[in-house]
mmCIF file of N, CA, C and O in Angstrom:
data_model
loop_
_atom_site.group_PDB
_atom_site.id
_atom_site.type_symbol
_atom_site.label_atom_id
_atom_site.label_comp_id
_atom_site.label_asym_id
_atom_site.label_seq_id
_atom_site.Cartn_x
_atom_site.Cartn_y
_atom_site.Cartn_z
ATOM 1 N N ASP A 1387 0.835 -1.184 0.000
ATOM 2 C CA ASP A 1387 0.000 0.000 0.000
ATOM 3 C C ASP A 1387 0.878 1.245 0.000
ATOM 4 O O ASP A 1387 1.952 1.243 0.562
ATOM 5 N N ARG A 1388 0.378 2.272 -0.594
ATOM 6 C CA ARG A 1388 1.122 3.525 -0.650
ATOM 7 C C ARG A 1388 0.179 4.649 -0.273
ATOM 8 O O ARG A 1388 -0.916 4.757 -0.819
ATOM 9 N N ASP A 1389 0.587 5.491 0.670
ATOM 10 C CA ASP A 1389 -0.231 6.638 1.053
ATOM 11 C C ASP A 1389 -0.049 7.745 0.041
ATOM 12 O O ASP A 1389 1.059 8.051 -0.369
ATOM 13 N N VAL A 1390 -1.130 8.321 -0.383
ATOM 14 C CA VAL A 1390 -1.099 9.435 -1.314
ATOM 15 C C VAL A 1390 -1.718 10.618 -0.604
ATOM 16 O O VAL A 1390 -2.861 10.563 -0.177
ATOM 17 N N THR A 1391 -0.961 11.696 -0.454
ATOM 18 C CA THR A 1391 -1.485 12.880 0.202
ATOM 19 C C THR A 1391 -1.727 13.956 -0.833
ATOM 20 O O THR A 1391 -1.225 13.901 -1.946
ATOM 21 N N GLY A 1392 -2.501 14.936 -0.461
ATOM 22 C CA GLY A 1392 -2.798 16.025 -1.382
ATOM 23 C C GLY A 1392 -3.824 15.642 -2.425
ATOM 24 O O GLY A 1392 -3.928 16.273 -3.464
ATOM 25 N N VAL A 1393 -4.574 14.591 -2.175
ATOM 26 C CA VAL A 1393 -5.614 14.184 -3.119
ATOM 27 C C VAL A 1393 -6.721 15.223 -3.086
ATOM 28 O O VAL A 1393 -7.183 15.615 -2.025
ATOM 29 N N GLN A 1394 -7.130 15.671 -4.261
ATOM 30 C CA GLN A 1394 -8.197 16.667 -4.305
ATOM 31 C C GLN A 1394 -9.505 15.995 -3.925
ATOM 32 O O GLN A 1394 -9.871 14.964 -4.450
ATOM 33 N N THR A 1395 -10.204 16.589 -2.976
ATOM 34 C CA THR A 1395 -11.498 16.072 -2.562
ATOM 35 C C THR A 1395 -12.508 16.329 -3.656
ATOM 36 O O THR A 1395 -12.656 17.452 -4.104
ATOM 37 N N CYS A 1396 -13.164 15.257 -4.103
ATOM 38 C CA CYS A 1396 -14.265 15.470 -5.040
ATOM 39 C C CYS A 1396 -15.305 16.298 -4.302
ATOM 40 O O CYS A 1396 -15.565 16.068 -3.128
ATOM 41 N N ALA A 1397 -15.858 17.252 -4.976
ATOM 42 C CA ALA A 1397 -16.743 18.211 -4.322
ATOM 43 C C ALA A 1397 -17.933 17.501 -3.685
ATOM 44 O O ALA A 1397 -18.765 16.928 -4.368
ATOM 45 N N LEU A 1398 -17.973 17.516 -2.375
ATOM 46 C CA LEU A 1398 -19.147 17.006 -1.674
ATOM 47 C C LEU A 1398 -20.297 17.956 -1.964
ATOM 48 O O LEU A 1398 -20.135 19.170 -1.856
ATOM 49 N N PRO A 1399 -21.445 17.446 -2.336
ATOM 50 C CA PRO A 1399 -22.561 18.338 -2.644
ATOM 51 C C PRO A 1399 -23.200 18.902 -1.371
ATOM 52 O O PRO A 1399 -24.408 18.923 -1.216
ATOM 53 N N ILE A 1400 -22.357 19.353 -0.463
ATOM 54 C CA ILE A 1400 -22.827 19.871 0.822
ATOM 55 C C ILE A 1400 -23.665 21.127 0.640
ATOM 56 O O ILE A 1400 -24.678 21.313 1.289
ATOM 57 N N SER A 1401 -23.224 22.006 -0.271
ATOM 58 C CA SER A 1401 -23.921 23.286 -0.430
ATOM 59 C C SER A 1401 -25.375 23.079 -0.839
ATOM 60 O O SER A 1401 -26.238 23.868 -0.478
ATOM 61 N N SER A 1402 -25.655 21.997 -1.574
ATOM 62 C CA SER A 1402 -27.041 21.736 -1.947
ATOM 63 C C SER A 1402 -27.876 21.370 -0.722
ATOM 64 O O SER A 1402 -29.081 21.501 -0.732
ATOM 65 N N ALA A 1403 -27.204 20.924 0.330
ATOM 66 C CA ALA A 1403 -27.891 20.579 1.573
ATOM 67 C C ALA A 1403 -27.931 21.774 2.517
ATOM 68 O O ALA A 1403 -28.333 21.637 3.663
ATOM 69 N N GLU A 1404 -27.478 22.936 2.037
ATOM 70 C CA GLU A 1404 -27.485 24.174 2.812
ATOM 71 C C GLU A 1404 -26.628 24.083 4.073
ATOM 72 O O GLU A 1404 -26.959 24.671 5.092
ATOM 73 N N HIS A 1405 -25.555 23.336 3.985
ATOM 74 C CA HIS A 1405 -24.616 23.204 5.099
ATOM 75 C C HIS A 1405 -23.203 23.388 4.577
ATOM 76 O O HIS A 1405 -22.511 22.408 4.287
ATOM 77 N N PRO A 1406 -22.732 24.634 4.454
ATOM 78 C CA PRO A 1406 -21.374 24.824 3.936
ATOM 79 C C PRO A 1406 -20.336 24.260 4.900
ATOM 80 O O PRO A 1406 -20.413 24.490 6.106
ATOM 81 N N PRO A 1407 -19.366 23.496 4.380
ATOM 82 C CA PRO A 1407 -18.347 22.898 5.247
ATOM 83 C C PRO A 1407 -17.340 23.942 5.725
ATOM 84 O O PRO A 1407 -16.993 24.864 4.995
ATOM 85 N N SER A 1408 -16.882 23.780 6.957
ATOM 86 C CA SER A 1408 -15.776 24.591 7.465
ATOM 87 C C SER A 1408 -14.457 24.031 6.947
ATOM 88 O O SER A 1408 -13.559 24.783 6.581
ATOM 89 N N THR A 1409 -14.347 22.696 6.933
ATOM 90 C CA THR A 1409 -13.157 22.021 6.415
ATOM 91 C C THR A 1409 -13.545 20.710 5.763
ATOM 92 O O THR A 1409 -14.517 20.061 6.179
ATOM 93 N N ILE A 1410 -12.807 20.328 4.745
ATOM 94 C CA ILE A 1410 -12.897 18.993 4.138
ATOM 95 C C ILE A 1410 -11.477 18.596 3.774
ATOM 96 O O ILE A 1410 -10.764 19.357 3.118
ATOM 97 N N GLU A 1411 -11.058 17.420 4.225
ATOM 98 C CA GLU A 1411 -9.729 16.908 3.899
ATOM 99 C C GLU A 1411 -9.864 15.450 3.501
ATOM 100 O O GLU A 1411 -10.497 14.661 4.201
ATOM 101 N N THR A 1412 -9.287 15.094 2.360
ATOM 102 C CA THR A 1412 -9.347 13.718 1.888
ATOM 103 C C THR A 1412 -7.944 13.221 1.597
ATOM 104 O O THR A 1412 -7.135 13.928 1.008
ATOM 105 N N THR A 1413 -7.669 11.989 2.028
ATOM 106 C CA THR A 1413 -6.440 11.299 1.655
ATOM 107 C C THR A 1413 -6.827 9.977 1.016
ATOM 108 O O THR A 1413 -7.958 9.506 1.181
ATOM 109 N N ALA A 1414 -5.894 9.397 0.289
ATOM 110 C CA ALA A 1414 -6.153 8.116 -0.364
ATOM 111 C C ALA A 1414 -4.987 7.180 -0.103
ATOM 112 O O ALA A 1414 -3.833 7.605 -0.111
ATOM 113 N N THR A 1415 -5.300 5.922 0.131
ATOM 114 C CA THR A 1415 -4.295 4.869 0.206
ATOM 115 C C THR A 1415 -4.495 4.004 -1.033
ATOM 116 O O THR A 1415 -5.586 3.465 -1.243
ATOM 117 N N VAL A 1416 -3.467 3.923 -1.843
ATOM 118 C CA VAL A 1416 -3.538 3.202 -3.107
ATOM 119 C C VAL A 1416 -2.778 1.896 -2.970
ATOM 120 O O VAL A 1416 -1.628 1.881 -2.529
ATOM 121 N N THR A 1417 -3.416 0.797 -3.346
ATOM 122 C CA THR A 1417 -2.775 -0.514 -3.344
ATOM 123 C C THR A 1417 -2.423 -0.880 -4.780
ATOM 124 O O THR A 1417 -3.286 -0.845 -5.658
ATOM 125 N N MET A 1418 -1.153 -1.182 -4.988
ATOM 126 C CA MET A 1418 -0.689 -1.635 -6.306
ATOM 127 C C MET A 1418 -0.209 -3.068 -6.173
ATOM 128 O O MET A 1418 0.481 -3.408 -5.216
ATOM 129 N N GLU A 1419 -0.602 -3.881 -7.125
ATOM 130 C CA GLU A 1419 -0.169 -5.272 -7.158
ATOM 131 C C GLU A 1419 0.386 -5.575 -8.543
ATOM 132 O O GLU A 1419 -0.017 -4.961 -9.529
ATOM 133 N N THR A 1420 1.294 -6.524 -8.609
ATOM 134 C CA THR A 1420 1.812 -6.959 -9.894
ATOM 135 C C THR A 1420 0.889 -8.032 -10.447
ATOM 136 O O THR A 1420 0.631 -9.040 -9.793
ATOM 137 N N THR A 1421 0.352 -7.762 -11.614
ATOM 138 C CA THR A 1421 -0.504 -8.724 -12.298
ATOM 139 C C THR A 1421 0.220 -9.191 -13.561
ATOM 140 O O THR A 1421 1.355 -8.776 -13.832
ATOM 141 N N ASP A 1422 -0.419 -10.016 -14.361
ATOM 142 C CA ASP A 1422 0.178 -10.465 -15.622
ATOM 143 C C ASP A 1422 0.485 -9.282 -16.536
ATOM 144 O O ASP A 1422 1.379 -9.347 -17.379
ATOM 145 N N ASP A 1423 -0.268 -8.192 -16.379
ATOM 146 C CA ASP A 1423 -0.068 -6.995 -17.197
ATOM 147 C C ASP A 1423 0.956 -6.046 -16.608
ATOM 148 O O ASP A 1423 1.234 -4.999 -17.181
ATOM 149 N N GLY A 1424 1.496 -6.367 -15.424
ATOM 150 C CA GLY A 1424 2.469 -5.498 -14.761
ATOM 151 C C GLY A 1424 1.847 -4.835 -13.548
ATOM 152 O O GLY A 1424 0.775 -5.233 -13.076
ATOM 153 N N PRO A 1425 2.501 -3.780 -13.022
ATOM 154 C CA PRO A 1425 1.969 -3.081 -11.844
ATOM 155 C C PRO A 1425 0.570 -2.521 -12.130
ATOM 156 O O PRO A 1425 0.349 -1.887 -13.164
ATOM 157 N N THR A 1426 -0.363 -2.788 -11.205
ATOM 158 C CA THR A 1426 -1.757 -2.398 -11.415
ATOM 159 C C THR A 1426 -2.337 -1.864 -10.113
ATOM 160 O O THR A 1426 -2.146 -2.461 -9.057
ATOM 161 N N VAL A 1427 -3.041 -0.748 -10.198
ATOM 162 C CA VAL A 1427 -3.784 -0.233 -9.044
ATOM 163 C C VAL A 1427 -4.999 -1.135 -8.872
ATOM 164 O O VAL A 1427 -5.828 -1.243 -9.778
ATOM 165 N N THR A 1428 -5.083 -1.795 -7.724
ATOM 166 C CA THR A 1428 -6.187 -2.731 -7.488
ATOM 167 C C THR A 1428 -7.178 -2.238 -6.435
ATOM 168 O O THR A 1428 -8.272 -2.769 -6.315
ATOM 169 N N ARG A 1429 -6.772 -1.240 -5.655
ATOM 170 C CA ARG A 1429 -7.656 -0.769 -4.581
ATOM 171 C C ARG A 1429 -7.271 0.651 -4.214
ATOM 172 O O ARG A 1429 -6.101 1.005 -4.197
ATOM 173 N N ILE A 1430 -8.289 1.454 -3.928
ATOM 174 C CA ILE A 1430 -8.078 2.812 -3.432
ATOM 175 C C ILE A 1430 -9.014 2.998 -2.248
ATOM 176 O O ILE A 1430 -10.222 2.794 -2.370
ATOM 177 N N HIS A 1431 -8.444 3.366 -1.113
ATOM 178 C CA HIS A 1431 -9.263 3.641 0.069
ATOM 179 C C HIS A 1431 -9.203 5.137 0.350
ATOM 180 O O HIS A 1431 -8.131 5.695 0.559
ATOM 181 N N LEU A 1432 -10.355 5.784 0.312
ATOM 182 C CA LEU A 1432 -10.450 7.213 0.588
ATOM 183 C C LEU A 1432 -10.807 7.427 2.050
ATOM 184 O O LEU A 1432 -11.639 6.712 2.601
ATOM 185 N N SER A 1433 -10.201 8.415 2.650
ATOM 186 C CA SER A 1433 -10.516 8.792 4.017
ATOM 187 C C SER A 1433 -10.799 10.292 4.017
ATOM 188 O O SER A 1433 -9.907 11.098 3.750
ATOM 189 N N THR A 1434 -12.050 10.642 4.262
ATOM 190 C CA THR A 1434 -12.472 12.039 4.246
ATOM 191 C C THR A 1434 -12.875 12.463 5.641
ATOM 192 O O THR A 1434 -13.646 11.771 6.305
ATOM 193 N N HIS A 1435 -12.335 13.585 6.085
ATOM 194 C CA HIS A 1435 -12.667 14.160 7.385
ATOM 195 C C HIS A 1435 -13.188 15.569 7.126
ATOM 196 O O HIS A 1435 -12.540 16.347 6.429
ATOM 197 N N ALA A 1436 -14.350 15.877 7.678
ATOM 198 C CA ALA A 1436 -14.954 17.182 7.427
ATOM 199 C C ALA A 1436 -15.574 17.748 8.694
ATOM 200 O O ALA A 1436 -16.012 17.005 9.572
ATOM 201 N N THR A 1437 -15.606 19.052 8.747
ATOM 202 C CA THR A 1437 -16.348 19.773 9.769
ATOM 203 C C THR A 1437 -17.450 20.530 9.031
ATOM 204 O O THR A 1437 -17.153 21.389 8.194
ATOM 205 N N VAL A 1438 -18.689 20.148 9.309
ATOM 206 C CA VAL A 1438 -19.835 20.748 8.629
ATOM 207 C C VAL A 1438 -20.869 21.099 9.694
ATOM 208 O O VAL A 1438 -21.630 20.235 10.136
ATOM 209 N N PRO A 1439 -20.893 22.352 10.126
ATOM 210 C CA PRO A 1439 -21.845 22.741 11.170
ATOM 211 C C PRO A 1439 -23.295 22.486 10.750
ATOM 212 O O PRO A 1439 -23.686 22.776 9.620
ATOM 213 N N GLY A 1440 -24.046 21.894 11.675
ATOM 214 C CA GLY A 1440 -25.485 21.733 11.480
ATOM 215 C C GLY A 1440 -25.929 20.556 10.636
ATOM 216 O O GLY A 1440 -27.113 20.390 10.391
ATOM 217 N N ILE A 1441 -25.011 19.703 10.192
ATOM 218 C CA ILE A 1441 -25.422 18.570 9.355
ATOM 219 C C ILE A 1441 -25.530 17.308 10.206
ATOM 220 O O ILE A 1441 -24.758 17.109 11.140
ATOM 221 N N GLU A 1442 -26.500 16.480 9.888
ATOM 222 C CA GLU A 1442 -26.651 15.184 10.556
ATOM 223 C C GLU A 1442 -25.677 14.187 9.934
ATOM 224 O O GLU A 1442 -25.405 14.238 8.736
ATOM 225 N N LYS A 1443 -25.179 13.261 10.751
ATOM 226 C CA LYS A 1443 -24.223 12.265 10.278
ATOM 227 C C LYS A 1443 -24.790 11.457 9.117
ATOM 228 O O LYS A 1443 -24.094 11.194 8.132
ATOM 229 N N SER A 1444 -26.053 11.075 9.175
ATOM 230 C CA SER A 1444 -26.648 10.271 8.107
ATOM 231 C C SER A 1444 -26.666 11.035 6.782
ATOM 232 O O SER A 1444 -26.395 10.459 5.726
ATOM 233 N N MET A 1445 -26.952 12.335 6.824
ATOM 234 C CA MET A 1445 -26.948 13.139 5.605
ATOM 235 C C MET A 1445 -25.527 13.290 5.074
ATOM 236 O O MET A 1445 -25.290 13.187 3.869
ATOM 237 N N PHE A 1446 -24.566 13.513 5.979
ATOM 238 C CA PHE A 1446 -23.170 13.628 5.575
ATOM 239 C C PHE A 1446 -22.707 12.341 4.890
ATOM 240 O O PHE A 1446 -22.079 12.385 3.825
ATOM 241 N N ASP A 1447 -23.029 11.188 5.484
ATOM 242 C CA ASP A 1447 -22.632 9.906 4.897
ATOM 243 C C ASP A 1447 -23.225 9.737 3.504
ATOM 244 O O ASP A 1447 -22.553 9.271 2.578
ATOM 245 N N GLU A 1448 -24.481 10.104 3.340
ATOM 246 C CA GLU A 1448 -25.151 9.991 2.039
ATOM 247 C C GLU A 1448 -24.464 10.892 1.007
ATOM 248 O O GLU A 1448 -24.205 10.480 -0.123
ATOM 249 N N LEU A 1449 -24.150 12.127 1.397
ATOM 250 C CA LEU A 1449 -23.502 13.059 0.479
ATOM 251 C C LEU A 1449 -22.082 12.612 0.136
ATOM 252 O O LEU A 1449 -21.644 12.742 -1.009
ATOM 253 N N ALA A 1450 -21.364 12.051 1.112
ATOM 254 C CA ALA A 1450 -20.010 11.558 0.857
ATOM 255 C C ALA A 1450 -20.044 10.392 -0.131
ATOM 256 O O ALA A 1450 -19.217 10.318 -1.051
ATOM 257 N N LYS A 1451 -21.003 9.487 0.028
ATOM 258 C CA LYS A 1451 -21.134 8.356 -0.894
ATOM 259 C C LYS A 1451 -21.456 8.849 -2.298
ATOM 260 O O LYS A 1451 -20.890 8.376 -3.282
ATOM 261 N N LYS A 1452 -22.356 9.833 -2.413
ATOM 262 C CA LYS A 1452 -22.689 10.393 -3.730
ATOM 263 C C LYS A 1452 -21.466 11.028 -4.375
ATOM 264 O O LYS A 1452 -21.258 10.908 -5.584
ATOM 265 N N ALA A 1453 -20.649 11.707 -3.576
ATOM 266 C CA ALA A 1453 -19.440 12.336 -4.109
ATOM 267 C C ALA A 1453 -18.465 11.273 -4.616
ATOM 268 O O ALA A 1453 -17.883 11.417 -5.691
ATOM 269 N N LYS A 1454 -18.299 10.179 -3.846
ATOM 270 C CA LYS A 1454 -17.404 9.095 -4.270
ATOM 271 C C LYS A 1454 -17.895 8.454 -5.554
ATOM 272 O O LYS A 1454 -17.153 8.274 -6.510
ATOM 273 N N ASP A 1455 -19.193 8.141 -5.603
ATOM 274 C CA ASP A 1455 -19.756 7.470 -6.765
ATOM 275 C C ASP A 1455 -19.751 8.360 -8.009
ATOM 276 O O ASP A 1455 -19.629 7.869 -9.127
ATOM 277 N N GLY A 1456 -19.879 9.674 -7.818
ATOM 278 C CA GLY A 1456 -19.935 10.589 -8.950
ATOM 279 C C GLY A 1456 -18.601 11.203 -9.325
ATOM 280 O O GLY A 1456 -18.505 11.927 -10.312
ATOM 281 N N CYS A 1457 -17.559 10.910 -8.574
ATOM 282 C CA CYS A 1457 -16.241 11.498 -8.821
ATOM 283 C C CYS A 1457 -15.686 11.000 -10.161
ATOM 284 O O CYS A 1457 -15.691 9.798 -10.424
ATOM 285 N N PRO A 1458 -15.194 11.902 -11.005
ATOM 286 C CA PRO A 1458 -14.650 11.476 -12.293
ATOM 287 C C PRO A 1458 -13.490 10.490 -12.159
ATOM 288 O O PRO A 1458 -13.361 9.576 -12.967
ATOM 289 N N ILE A 1459 -12.679 10.637 -11.123
ATOM 290 C CA ILE A 1459 -11.561 9.714 -10.932
ATOM 291 C C ILE A 1459 -12.079 8.347 -10.494
ATOM 292 O O ILE A 1459 -11.595 7.310 -10.959
ATOM 293 N N SER A 1460 -13.091 8.329 -9.629
ATOM 294 C CA SER A 1460 -13.694 7.048 -9.225
ATOM 295 C C SER A 1460 -14.265 6.323 -10.439
ATOM 296 O O SER A 1460 -14.101 5.115 -10.585
ATOM 297 N N ARG A 1461 -14.939 7.060 -11.313
ATOM 298 C CA ARG A 1461 -15.511 6.429 -12.512
ATOM 299 C C ARG A 1461 -14.409 5.929 -13.444
ATOM 300 O O ARG A 1461 -14.534 4.869 -14.047
ATOM 301 N N LEU A 1462 -13.317 6.682 -13.543
ATOM 302 C CA LEU A 1462 -12.200 6.290 -14.389
ATOM 303 C C LEU A 1462 -11.578 4.987 -13.901
ATOM 304 O O LEU A 1462 -11.187 4.139 -14.692
ATOM 305 N N LEU A 1463 -11.498 4.831 -12.578
ATOM 306 C CA LEU A 1463 -10.814 3.684 -11.982
ATOM 307 C C LEU A 1463 -11.776 2.598 -11.514
ATOM 308 O O LEU A 1463 -11.517 1.906 -10.554
ATOM 309 N N LYS A 1464 -12.884 2.425 -12.207
ATOM 310 C CA LYS A 1464 -13.898 1.447 -11.800
ATOM 311 C C LYS A 1464 -13.334 0.044 -11.618
ATOM 312 O O LYS A 1464 -13.842 -0.730 -10.829
ATOM 313 N N SER A 1465 -12.265 -0.311 -12.327
ATOM 314 C CA SER A 1465 -11.731 -1.666 -12.196
ATOM 315 C C SER A 1465 -11.036 -1.876 -10.852
ATOM 316 O O SER A 1465 -10.842 -3.004 -10.422
ATOM 317 N N ALA A 1466 -10.672 -0.790 -10.163
ATOM 318 C CA ALA A 1466 -10.067 -0.896 -8.840
ATOM 319 C C ALA A 1466 -11.157 -0.777 -7.788
ATOM 320 O O ALA A 1466 -12.113 -0.020 -7.958
ATOM 321 N N GLU A 1467 -11.035 -1.536 -6.735
ATOM 322 C CA GLU A 1467 -11.973 -1.405 -5.614
ATOM 323 C C GLU A 1467 -11.691 -0.075 -4.920
ATOM 324 O O GLU A 1467 -10.556 0.222 -4.565
ATOM 325 N N ILE A 1468 -12.733 0.737 -4.753
ATOM 326 C CA ILE A 1468 -12.578 2.021 -4.080
ATOM 327 C C ILE A 1468 -13.500 2.019 -2.867
ATOM 328 O O ILE A 1468 -14.705 1.826 -2.991
ATOM 329 N N THR A 1469 -12.917 2.195 -1.675
ATOM 330 C CA THR A 1469 -13.695 2.230 -0.437
ATOM 331 C C THR A 1469 -13.584 3.611 0.177
ATOM 332 O O THR A 1469 -12.718 4.406 -0.194
ATOM 333 N N LEU A 1470 -14.471 3.906 1.124
ATOM 334 C CA LEU A 1470 -14.524 5.234 1.717
ATOM 335 C C LEU A 1470 -14.842 5.159 3.197
ATOM 336 O O LEU A 1470 -15.727 4.425 3.617
ATOM 337 N N ASP A 1471 -14.086 5.918 4.003
ATOM 338 C CA ASP A 1471 -14.431 6.212 5.387
ATOM 339 C C ASP A 1471 -14.700 7.709 5.417
ATOM 340 O O ASP A 1471 -13.859 8.486 4.985
ATOM 341 N N ALA A 1472 -15.839 8.120 5.916
ATOM 342 C CA ALA A 1472 -16.151 9.535 6.022
ATOM 343 C C ALA A 1472 -16.454 9.834 7.469
ATOM 344 O O ALA A 1472 -17.299 9.198 8.087
ATOM 345 N N SER A 1473 -15.744 10.819 8.041
ATOM 346 C CA SER A 1473 -15.995 11.179 9.431
ATOM 347 C C SER A 1473 -16.355 12.643 9.517
ATOM 348 O O SER A 1473 -15.844 13.473 8.782
ATOM 349 N N LEU A 1474 -17.253 12.927 10.414
ATOM 350 C CA LEU A 1474 -17.757 14.277 10.631
ATOM 351 C C LEU A 1474 -17.346 14.711 12.033
ATOM 352 O O LEU A 1474 -17.527 13.968 12.990
ATOM 353 N N THR A 1475 -16.742 15.886 12.121
ATOM 354 C CA THR A 1475 -16.333 16.384 13.442
ATOM 355 C C THR A 1475 -17.112 17.615 13.814
ATOM 356 O O THR A 1475 -17.716 18.242 12.999
#
């Protein structure tokens, strides 16, 4: 596994929920394995930490999942397993 820092957070659609975030930080851990085709990204684990005043955890989780599923990079890398931990502070 390799830690990747400075990953741009796919825009959480928080503003549509009328809860502007104070902070959003996302990191990714990328797993590369050697396959018959050579080195291959097989898994990406996203870890998003946000401070969003006034939002319920269930709504935050739903919005984070929508952001992951709709992220252009997530769609590009569909062959790799992409998981997400989202925490609200």
